[in-house]
PDB file of C-alpha atoms in Angstrom:
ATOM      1  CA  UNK A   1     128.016  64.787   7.179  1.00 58.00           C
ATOM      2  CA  UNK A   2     130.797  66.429   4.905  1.00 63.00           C
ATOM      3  CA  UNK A   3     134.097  67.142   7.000  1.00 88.00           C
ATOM      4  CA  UNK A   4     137.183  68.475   6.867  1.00 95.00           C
ATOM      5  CA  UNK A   5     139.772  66.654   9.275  1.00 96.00           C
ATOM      6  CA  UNK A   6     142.859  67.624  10.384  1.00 97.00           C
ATOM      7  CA  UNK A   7     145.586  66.409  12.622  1.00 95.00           C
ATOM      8  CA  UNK A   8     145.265  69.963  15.857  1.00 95.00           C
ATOM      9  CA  UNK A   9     149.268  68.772  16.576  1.00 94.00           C
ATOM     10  CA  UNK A  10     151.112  70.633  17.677  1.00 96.00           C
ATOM     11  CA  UNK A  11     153.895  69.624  15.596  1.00 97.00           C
ATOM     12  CA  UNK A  12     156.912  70.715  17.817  1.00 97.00           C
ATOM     13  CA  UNK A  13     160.052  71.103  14.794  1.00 97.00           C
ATOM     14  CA  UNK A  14     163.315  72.353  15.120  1.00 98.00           C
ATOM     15  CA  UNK A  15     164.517  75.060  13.220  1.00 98.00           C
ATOM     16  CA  UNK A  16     165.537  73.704   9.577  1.00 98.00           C
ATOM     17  CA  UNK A  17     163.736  70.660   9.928  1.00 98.00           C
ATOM     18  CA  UNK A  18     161.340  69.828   7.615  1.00 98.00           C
ATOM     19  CA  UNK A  19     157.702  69.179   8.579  1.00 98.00           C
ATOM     20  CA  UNK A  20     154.529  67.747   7.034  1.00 97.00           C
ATOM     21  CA  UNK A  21     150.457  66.896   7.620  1.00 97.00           C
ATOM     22  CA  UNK A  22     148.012  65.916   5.938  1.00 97.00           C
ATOM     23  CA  UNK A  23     144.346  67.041   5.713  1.00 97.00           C
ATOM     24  CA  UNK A  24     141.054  64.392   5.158  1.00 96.00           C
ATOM     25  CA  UNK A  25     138.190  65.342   3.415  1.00 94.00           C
ATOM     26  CA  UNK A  26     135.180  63.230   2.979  1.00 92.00           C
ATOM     27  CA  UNK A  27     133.058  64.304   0.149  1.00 85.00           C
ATOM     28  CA  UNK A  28     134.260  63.331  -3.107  1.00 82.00           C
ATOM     29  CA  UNK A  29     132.945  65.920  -5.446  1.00 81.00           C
ATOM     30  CA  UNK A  30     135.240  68.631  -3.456  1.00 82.00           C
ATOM     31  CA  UNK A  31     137.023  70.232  -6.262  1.00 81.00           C
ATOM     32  CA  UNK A  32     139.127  73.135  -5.065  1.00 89.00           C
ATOM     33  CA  UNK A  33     141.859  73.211  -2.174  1.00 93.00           C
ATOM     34  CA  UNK A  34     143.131  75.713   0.007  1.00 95.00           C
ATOM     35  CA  UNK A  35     145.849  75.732   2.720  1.00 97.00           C
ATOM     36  CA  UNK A  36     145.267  79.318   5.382  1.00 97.00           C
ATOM     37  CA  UNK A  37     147.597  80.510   7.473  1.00 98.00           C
ATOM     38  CA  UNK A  38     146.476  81.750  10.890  1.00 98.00           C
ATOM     39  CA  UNK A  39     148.137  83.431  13.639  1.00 96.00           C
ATOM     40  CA  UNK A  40     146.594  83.765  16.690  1.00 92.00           C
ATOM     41  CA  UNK A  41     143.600  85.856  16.517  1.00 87.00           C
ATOM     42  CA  UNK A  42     144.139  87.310  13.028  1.00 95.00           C
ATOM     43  CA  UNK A  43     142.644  86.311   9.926  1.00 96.00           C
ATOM     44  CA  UNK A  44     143.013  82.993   7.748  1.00 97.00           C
ATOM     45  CA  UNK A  45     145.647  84.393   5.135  1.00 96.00           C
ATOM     46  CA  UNK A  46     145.902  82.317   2.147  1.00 95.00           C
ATOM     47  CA  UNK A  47     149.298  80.264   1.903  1.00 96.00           C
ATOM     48  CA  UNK A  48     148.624  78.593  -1.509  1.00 94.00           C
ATOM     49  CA  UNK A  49     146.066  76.587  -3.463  1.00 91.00           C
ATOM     50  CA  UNK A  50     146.682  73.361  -4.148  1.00 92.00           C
ATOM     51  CA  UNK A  51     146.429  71.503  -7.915  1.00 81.00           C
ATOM     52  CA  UNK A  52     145.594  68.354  -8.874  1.00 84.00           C
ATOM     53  CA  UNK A  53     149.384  68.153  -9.935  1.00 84.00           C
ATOM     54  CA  UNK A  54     150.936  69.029  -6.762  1.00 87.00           C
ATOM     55  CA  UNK A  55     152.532  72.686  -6.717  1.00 91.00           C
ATOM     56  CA  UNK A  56     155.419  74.357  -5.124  1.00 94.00           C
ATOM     57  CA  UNK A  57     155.756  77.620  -3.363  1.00 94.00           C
ATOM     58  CA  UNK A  58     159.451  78.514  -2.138  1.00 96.00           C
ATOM     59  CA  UNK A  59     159.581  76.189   0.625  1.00 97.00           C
ATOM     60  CA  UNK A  60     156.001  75.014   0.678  1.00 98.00           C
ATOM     61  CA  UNK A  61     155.129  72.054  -1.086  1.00 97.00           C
ATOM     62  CA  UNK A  62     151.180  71.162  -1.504  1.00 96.00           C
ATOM     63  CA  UNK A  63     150.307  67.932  -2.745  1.00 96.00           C
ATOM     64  CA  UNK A  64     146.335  66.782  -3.637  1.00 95.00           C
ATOM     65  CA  UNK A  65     145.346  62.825  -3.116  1.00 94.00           C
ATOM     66  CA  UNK A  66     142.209  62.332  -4.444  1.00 92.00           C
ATOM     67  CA  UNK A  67     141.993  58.462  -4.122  1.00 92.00           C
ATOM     68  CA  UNK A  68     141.951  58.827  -0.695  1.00 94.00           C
ATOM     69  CA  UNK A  69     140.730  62.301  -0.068  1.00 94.00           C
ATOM     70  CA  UNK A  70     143.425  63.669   1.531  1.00 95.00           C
ATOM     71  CA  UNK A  71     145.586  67.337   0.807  1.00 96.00           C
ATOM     72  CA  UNK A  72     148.962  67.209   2.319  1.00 97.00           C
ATOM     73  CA  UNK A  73     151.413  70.349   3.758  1.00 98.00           C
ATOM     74  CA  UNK A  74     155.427  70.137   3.281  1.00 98.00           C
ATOM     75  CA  UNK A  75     157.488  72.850   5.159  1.00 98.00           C
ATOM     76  CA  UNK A  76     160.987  72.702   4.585  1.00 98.00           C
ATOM     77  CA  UNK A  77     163.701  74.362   6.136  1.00 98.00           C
ATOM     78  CA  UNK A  78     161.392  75.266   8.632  1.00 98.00           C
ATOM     79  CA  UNK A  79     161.810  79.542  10.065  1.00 98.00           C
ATOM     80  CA  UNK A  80     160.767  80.471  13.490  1.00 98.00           C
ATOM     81  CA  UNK A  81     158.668  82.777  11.495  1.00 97.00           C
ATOM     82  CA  UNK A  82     156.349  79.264  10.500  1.00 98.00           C
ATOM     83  CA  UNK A  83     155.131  79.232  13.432  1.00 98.00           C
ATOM     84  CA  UNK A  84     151.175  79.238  13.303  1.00 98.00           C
ATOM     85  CA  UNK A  85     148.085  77.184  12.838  1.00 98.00           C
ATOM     86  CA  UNK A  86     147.870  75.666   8.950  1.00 98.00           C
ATOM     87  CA  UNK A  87     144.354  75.386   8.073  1.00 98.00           C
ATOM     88  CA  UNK A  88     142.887  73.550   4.976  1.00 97.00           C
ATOM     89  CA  UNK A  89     139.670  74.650   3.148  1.00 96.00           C
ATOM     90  CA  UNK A  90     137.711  72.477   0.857  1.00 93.00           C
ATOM     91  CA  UNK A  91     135.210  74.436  -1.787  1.00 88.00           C
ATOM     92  CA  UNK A  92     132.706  72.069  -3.092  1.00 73.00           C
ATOM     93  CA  UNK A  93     131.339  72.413  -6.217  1.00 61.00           C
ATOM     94  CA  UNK A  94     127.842  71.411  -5.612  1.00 57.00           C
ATOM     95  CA  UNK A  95     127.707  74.280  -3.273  1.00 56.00           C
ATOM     96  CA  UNK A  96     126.161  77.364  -5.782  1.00 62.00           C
ATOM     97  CA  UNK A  97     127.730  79.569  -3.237  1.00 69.00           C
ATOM     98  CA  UNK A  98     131.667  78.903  -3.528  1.00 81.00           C
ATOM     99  CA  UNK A  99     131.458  78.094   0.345  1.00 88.00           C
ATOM    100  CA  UNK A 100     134.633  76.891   1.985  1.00 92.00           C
ATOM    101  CA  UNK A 101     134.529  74.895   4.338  1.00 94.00           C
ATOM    102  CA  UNK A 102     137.521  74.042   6.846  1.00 96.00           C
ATOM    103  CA  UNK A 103     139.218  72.217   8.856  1.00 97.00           C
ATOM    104  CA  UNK A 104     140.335  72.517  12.650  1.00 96.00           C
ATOM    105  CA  UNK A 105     143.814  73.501  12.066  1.00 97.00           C
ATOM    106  CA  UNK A 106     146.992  72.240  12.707  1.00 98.00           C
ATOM    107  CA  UNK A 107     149.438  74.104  15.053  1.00 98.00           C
ATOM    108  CA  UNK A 108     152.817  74.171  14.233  1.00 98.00           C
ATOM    109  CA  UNK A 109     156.111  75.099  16.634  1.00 98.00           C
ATOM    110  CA  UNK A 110     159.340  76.090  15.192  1.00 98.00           C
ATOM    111  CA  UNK A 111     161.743  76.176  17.860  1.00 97.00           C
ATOM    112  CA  UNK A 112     165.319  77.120  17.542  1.00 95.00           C
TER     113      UNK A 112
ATOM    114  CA  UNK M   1     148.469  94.673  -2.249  1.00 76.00           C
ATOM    115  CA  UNK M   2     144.344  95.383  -2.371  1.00 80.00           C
ATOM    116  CA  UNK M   3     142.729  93.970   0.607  1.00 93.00           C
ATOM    117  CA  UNK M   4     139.688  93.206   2.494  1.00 96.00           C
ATOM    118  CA  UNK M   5     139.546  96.141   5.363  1.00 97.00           C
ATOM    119  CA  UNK M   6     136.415  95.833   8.214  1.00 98.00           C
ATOM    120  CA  UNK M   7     135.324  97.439  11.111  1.00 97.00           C
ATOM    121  CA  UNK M   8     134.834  97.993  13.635  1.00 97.00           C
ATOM    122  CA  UNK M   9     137.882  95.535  14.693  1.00 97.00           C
ATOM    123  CA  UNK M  10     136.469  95.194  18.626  1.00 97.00           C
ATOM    124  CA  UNK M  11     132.259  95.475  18.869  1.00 97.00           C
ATOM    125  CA  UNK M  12     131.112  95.256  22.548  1.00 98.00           C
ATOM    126  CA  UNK M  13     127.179  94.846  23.011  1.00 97.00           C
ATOM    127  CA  UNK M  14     124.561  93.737  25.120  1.00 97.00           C
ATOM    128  CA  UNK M  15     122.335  90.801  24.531  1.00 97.00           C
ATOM    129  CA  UNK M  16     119.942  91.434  22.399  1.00 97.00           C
ATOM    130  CA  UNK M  17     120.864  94.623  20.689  1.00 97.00           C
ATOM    131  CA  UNK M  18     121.429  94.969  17.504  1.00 97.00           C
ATOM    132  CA  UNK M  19     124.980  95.163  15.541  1.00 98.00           C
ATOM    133  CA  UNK M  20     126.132  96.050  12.285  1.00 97.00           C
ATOM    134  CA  UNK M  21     129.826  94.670  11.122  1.00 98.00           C
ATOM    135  CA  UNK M  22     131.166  96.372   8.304  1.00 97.00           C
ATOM    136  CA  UNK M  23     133.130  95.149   5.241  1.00 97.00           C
ATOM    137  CA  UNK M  24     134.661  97.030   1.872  1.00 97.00           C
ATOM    138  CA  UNK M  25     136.006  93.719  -0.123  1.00 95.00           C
ATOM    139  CA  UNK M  26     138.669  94.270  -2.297  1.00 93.00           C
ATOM    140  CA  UNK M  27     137.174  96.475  -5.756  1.00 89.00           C
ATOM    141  CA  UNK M  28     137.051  93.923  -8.489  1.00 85.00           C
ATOM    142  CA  UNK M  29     135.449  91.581  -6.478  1.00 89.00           C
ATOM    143  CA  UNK M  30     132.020  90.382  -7.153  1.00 87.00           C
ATOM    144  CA  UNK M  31     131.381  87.546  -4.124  1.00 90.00           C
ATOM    145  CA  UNK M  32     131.293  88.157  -1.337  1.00 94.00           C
ATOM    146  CA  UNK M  33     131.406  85.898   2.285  1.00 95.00           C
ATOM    147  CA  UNK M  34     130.510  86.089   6.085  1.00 98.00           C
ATOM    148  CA  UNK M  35     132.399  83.376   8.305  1.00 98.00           C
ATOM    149  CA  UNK M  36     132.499  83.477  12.175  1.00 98.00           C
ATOM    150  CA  UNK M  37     134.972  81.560  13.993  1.00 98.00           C
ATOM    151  CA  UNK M  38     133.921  80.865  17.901  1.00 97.00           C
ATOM    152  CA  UNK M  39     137.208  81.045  20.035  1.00 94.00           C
ATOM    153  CA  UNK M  40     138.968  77.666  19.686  1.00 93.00           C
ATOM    154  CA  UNK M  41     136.917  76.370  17.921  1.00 95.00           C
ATOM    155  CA  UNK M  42     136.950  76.020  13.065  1.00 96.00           C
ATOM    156  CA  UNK M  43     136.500  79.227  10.604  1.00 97.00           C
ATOM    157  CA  UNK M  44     132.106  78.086  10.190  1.00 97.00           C
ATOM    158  CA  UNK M  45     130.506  79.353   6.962  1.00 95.00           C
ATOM    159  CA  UNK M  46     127.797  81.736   7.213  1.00 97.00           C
ATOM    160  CA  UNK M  47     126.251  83.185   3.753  1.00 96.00           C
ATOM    161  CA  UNK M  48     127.700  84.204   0.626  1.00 93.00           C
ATOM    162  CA  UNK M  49     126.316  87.441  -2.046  1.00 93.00           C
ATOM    163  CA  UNK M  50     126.854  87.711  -5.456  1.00 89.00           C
ATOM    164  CA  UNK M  51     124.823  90.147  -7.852  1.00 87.00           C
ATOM    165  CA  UNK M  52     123.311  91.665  -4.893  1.00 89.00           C
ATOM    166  CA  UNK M  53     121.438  88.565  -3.420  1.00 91.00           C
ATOM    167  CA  UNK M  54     122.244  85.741  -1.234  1.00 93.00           C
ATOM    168  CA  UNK M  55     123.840  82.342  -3.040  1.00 90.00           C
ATOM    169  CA  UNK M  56     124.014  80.040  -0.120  1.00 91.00           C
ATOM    170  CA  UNK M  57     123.610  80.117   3.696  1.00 93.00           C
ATOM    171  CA  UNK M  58     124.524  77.826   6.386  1.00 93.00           C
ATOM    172  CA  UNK M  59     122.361  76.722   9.432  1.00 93.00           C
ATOM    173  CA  UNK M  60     123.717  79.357  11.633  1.00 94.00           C
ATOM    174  CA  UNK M  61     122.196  81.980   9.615  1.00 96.00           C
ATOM    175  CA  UNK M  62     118.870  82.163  10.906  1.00 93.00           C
ATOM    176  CA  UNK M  63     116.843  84.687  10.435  1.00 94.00           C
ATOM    177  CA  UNK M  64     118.318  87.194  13.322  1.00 96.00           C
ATOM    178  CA  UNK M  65     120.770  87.583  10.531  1.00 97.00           C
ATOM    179  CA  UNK M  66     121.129  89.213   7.681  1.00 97.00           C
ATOM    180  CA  UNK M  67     123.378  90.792   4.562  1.00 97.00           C
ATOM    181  CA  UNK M  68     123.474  93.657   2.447  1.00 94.00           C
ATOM    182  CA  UNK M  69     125.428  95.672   0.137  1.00 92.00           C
ATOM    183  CA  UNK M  70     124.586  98.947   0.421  1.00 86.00           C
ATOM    184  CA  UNK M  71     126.703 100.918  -1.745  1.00 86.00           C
ATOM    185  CA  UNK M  72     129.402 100.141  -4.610  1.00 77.00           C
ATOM    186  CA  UNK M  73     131.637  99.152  -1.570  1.00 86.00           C
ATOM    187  CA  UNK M  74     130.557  98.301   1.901  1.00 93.00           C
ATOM    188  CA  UNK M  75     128.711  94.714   2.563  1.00 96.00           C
ATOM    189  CA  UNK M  76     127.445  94.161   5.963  1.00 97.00           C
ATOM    190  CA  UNK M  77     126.268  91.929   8.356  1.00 98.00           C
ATOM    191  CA  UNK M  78     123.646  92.504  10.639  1.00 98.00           C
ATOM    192  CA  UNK M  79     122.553  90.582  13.801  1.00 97.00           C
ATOM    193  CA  UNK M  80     119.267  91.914  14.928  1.00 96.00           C
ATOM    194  CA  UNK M  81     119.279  90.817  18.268  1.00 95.00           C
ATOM    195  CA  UNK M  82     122.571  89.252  19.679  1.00 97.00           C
ATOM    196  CA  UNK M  83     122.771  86.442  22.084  1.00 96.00           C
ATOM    197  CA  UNK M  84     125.636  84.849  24.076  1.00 97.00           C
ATOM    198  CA  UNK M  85     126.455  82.646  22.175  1.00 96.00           C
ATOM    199  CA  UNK M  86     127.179  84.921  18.770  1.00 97.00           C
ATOM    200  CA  UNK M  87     130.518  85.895  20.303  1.00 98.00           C
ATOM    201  CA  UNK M  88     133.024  85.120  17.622  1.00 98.00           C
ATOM    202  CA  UNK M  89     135.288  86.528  15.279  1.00 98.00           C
ATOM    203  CA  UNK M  90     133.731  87.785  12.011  1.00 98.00           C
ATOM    204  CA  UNK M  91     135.577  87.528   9.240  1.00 98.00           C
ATOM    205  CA  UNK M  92     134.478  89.079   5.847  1.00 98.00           C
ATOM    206  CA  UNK M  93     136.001  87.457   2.560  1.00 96.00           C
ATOM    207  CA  UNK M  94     135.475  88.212  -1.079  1.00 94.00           C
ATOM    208  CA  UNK M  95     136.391  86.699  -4.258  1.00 91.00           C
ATOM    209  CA  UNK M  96     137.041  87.851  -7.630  1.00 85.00           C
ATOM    210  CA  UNK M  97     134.997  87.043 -10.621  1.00 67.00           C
ATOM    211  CA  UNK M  98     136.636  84.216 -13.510  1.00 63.00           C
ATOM    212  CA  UNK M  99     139.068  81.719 -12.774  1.00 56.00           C
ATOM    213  CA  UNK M 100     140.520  81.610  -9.417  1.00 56.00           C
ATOM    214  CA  UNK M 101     137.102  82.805  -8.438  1.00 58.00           C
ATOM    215  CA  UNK M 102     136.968  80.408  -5.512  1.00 72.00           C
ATOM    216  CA  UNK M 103     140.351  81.873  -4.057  1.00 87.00           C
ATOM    217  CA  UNK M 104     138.694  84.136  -1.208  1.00 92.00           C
ATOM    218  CA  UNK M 105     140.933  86.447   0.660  1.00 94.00           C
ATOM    219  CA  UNK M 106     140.035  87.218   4.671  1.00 97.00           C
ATOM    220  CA  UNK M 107     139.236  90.556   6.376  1.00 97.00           C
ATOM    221  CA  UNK M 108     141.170  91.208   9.150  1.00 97.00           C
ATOM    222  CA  UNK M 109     138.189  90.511  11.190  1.00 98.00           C
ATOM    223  CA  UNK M 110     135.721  92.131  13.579  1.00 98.00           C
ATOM    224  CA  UNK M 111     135.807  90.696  17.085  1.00 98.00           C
ATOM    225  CA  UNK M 112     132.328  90.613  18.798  1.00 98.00           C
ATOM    226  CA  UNK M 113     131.658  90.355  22.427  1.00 98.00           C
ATOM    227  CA  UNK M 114     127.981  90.146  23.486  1.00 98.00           C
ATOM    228  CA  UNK M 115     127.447  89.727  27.245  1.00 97.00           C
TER     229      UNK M 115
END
């Protein structure tokens, strides 16, 4: 069964702290990577995609492990604003439709 | 900013009626997507259309479902007769043709309540 695993937290962080998490997938022909945003009850908005090279968006950093199947999340400086659930999506090549499939989310708490 | 606009945003029905959840994906988009997320619970795949068929469907869409696009803009989804246990958020997604064509961008979501 192909999955997409992540760590439901919640990741409690301070303001200004820096916070990461990771996100297992388990079939190895997945070949594009997605991190969503989602506030509750709205829609999945897309944070960034994440290369094979790692990329870097303001204070997001997105980082792709593919030895051990794994996409990881850096927040630094973390902004009360953060707060919301991260969700990965895996698109799998194999699949002729471009279907995403995701994973369970990861809350995260900014506190001041 | 284009973006993916759907309504209604709150459908109320009763079991085994039918409903019809509307989508107008952003113009220069050519795929088009149907997830449903259960409260609580993971964004699940439903079907994806490109060049006016269906590319792939999950398990959940039986055949009480269904897709169509009927004009240059709108795609729907259509559940011919609703049960319980379709209450979910609907979320519509498209995707623009080329590279980056697997980046989808969400709808803001239709939120359906059967009872």
């Amino acid at each position: 069964r192909k999955e997409v695993e992540q760590d439901p937290g919640p990741f409690n962080v301070p303001e200004g702290a820096t916070v990461a998490f990771n996100c297992t997938y388990s079939n190895s022909a997945s070949q594009s990577f997605f991190w969503y945003r989602q506030d509750c009850r709205k829609e999945p908005k897309l944070l960034m995609s994440v290369y094979s090279s790692g990329n870097e968006d303001g204070r997001f950093t997105a980082q792709l492990n593919r030895a051990s199947q794994y996409i990881s999340l850096l927040i630094r400086d973390s902004k009360l604003s953060d707060s919301a659930t991260y969700l990965c999506a895996v698109n799998e090549l194999e699949a002729a439709g471009n279907k995403l499939t995701f994973g369970g989310g990861t809350r995260v708490l900014v506190k001041p | 900013e284009p973006e993916v606009t759907q309504t209604p945003s709150h459908q109320v029905t009763q079991m085994g009626q039918e409903v019809i959840l509307r989508c107008v994906p952003i113009s220069n988009h050519l795929y088009f997507y149907w997830y449903r997320q259960i409260l609580g619970q993971k964004v699940e795949f439903l079907v994806s259309f490109y060049n006016n068929e269906i590319s792939e469907k999950s398990e959940i869409f039986d055949d009480q479902f269904s897709v169509e696009r009927p004009d240059g803009s709108n795609f729907t989804l259509k559940i011919r007769s609703t049960k319980l246990e379709d209450s979910a958020m609907y979320f519509c997604a498209s995707s623009a043709p080329g590279q980056g064509e697997e980046t989808q961008y969400f709808g803001p979501g239709t939120r359906l309540l059967v009872l």
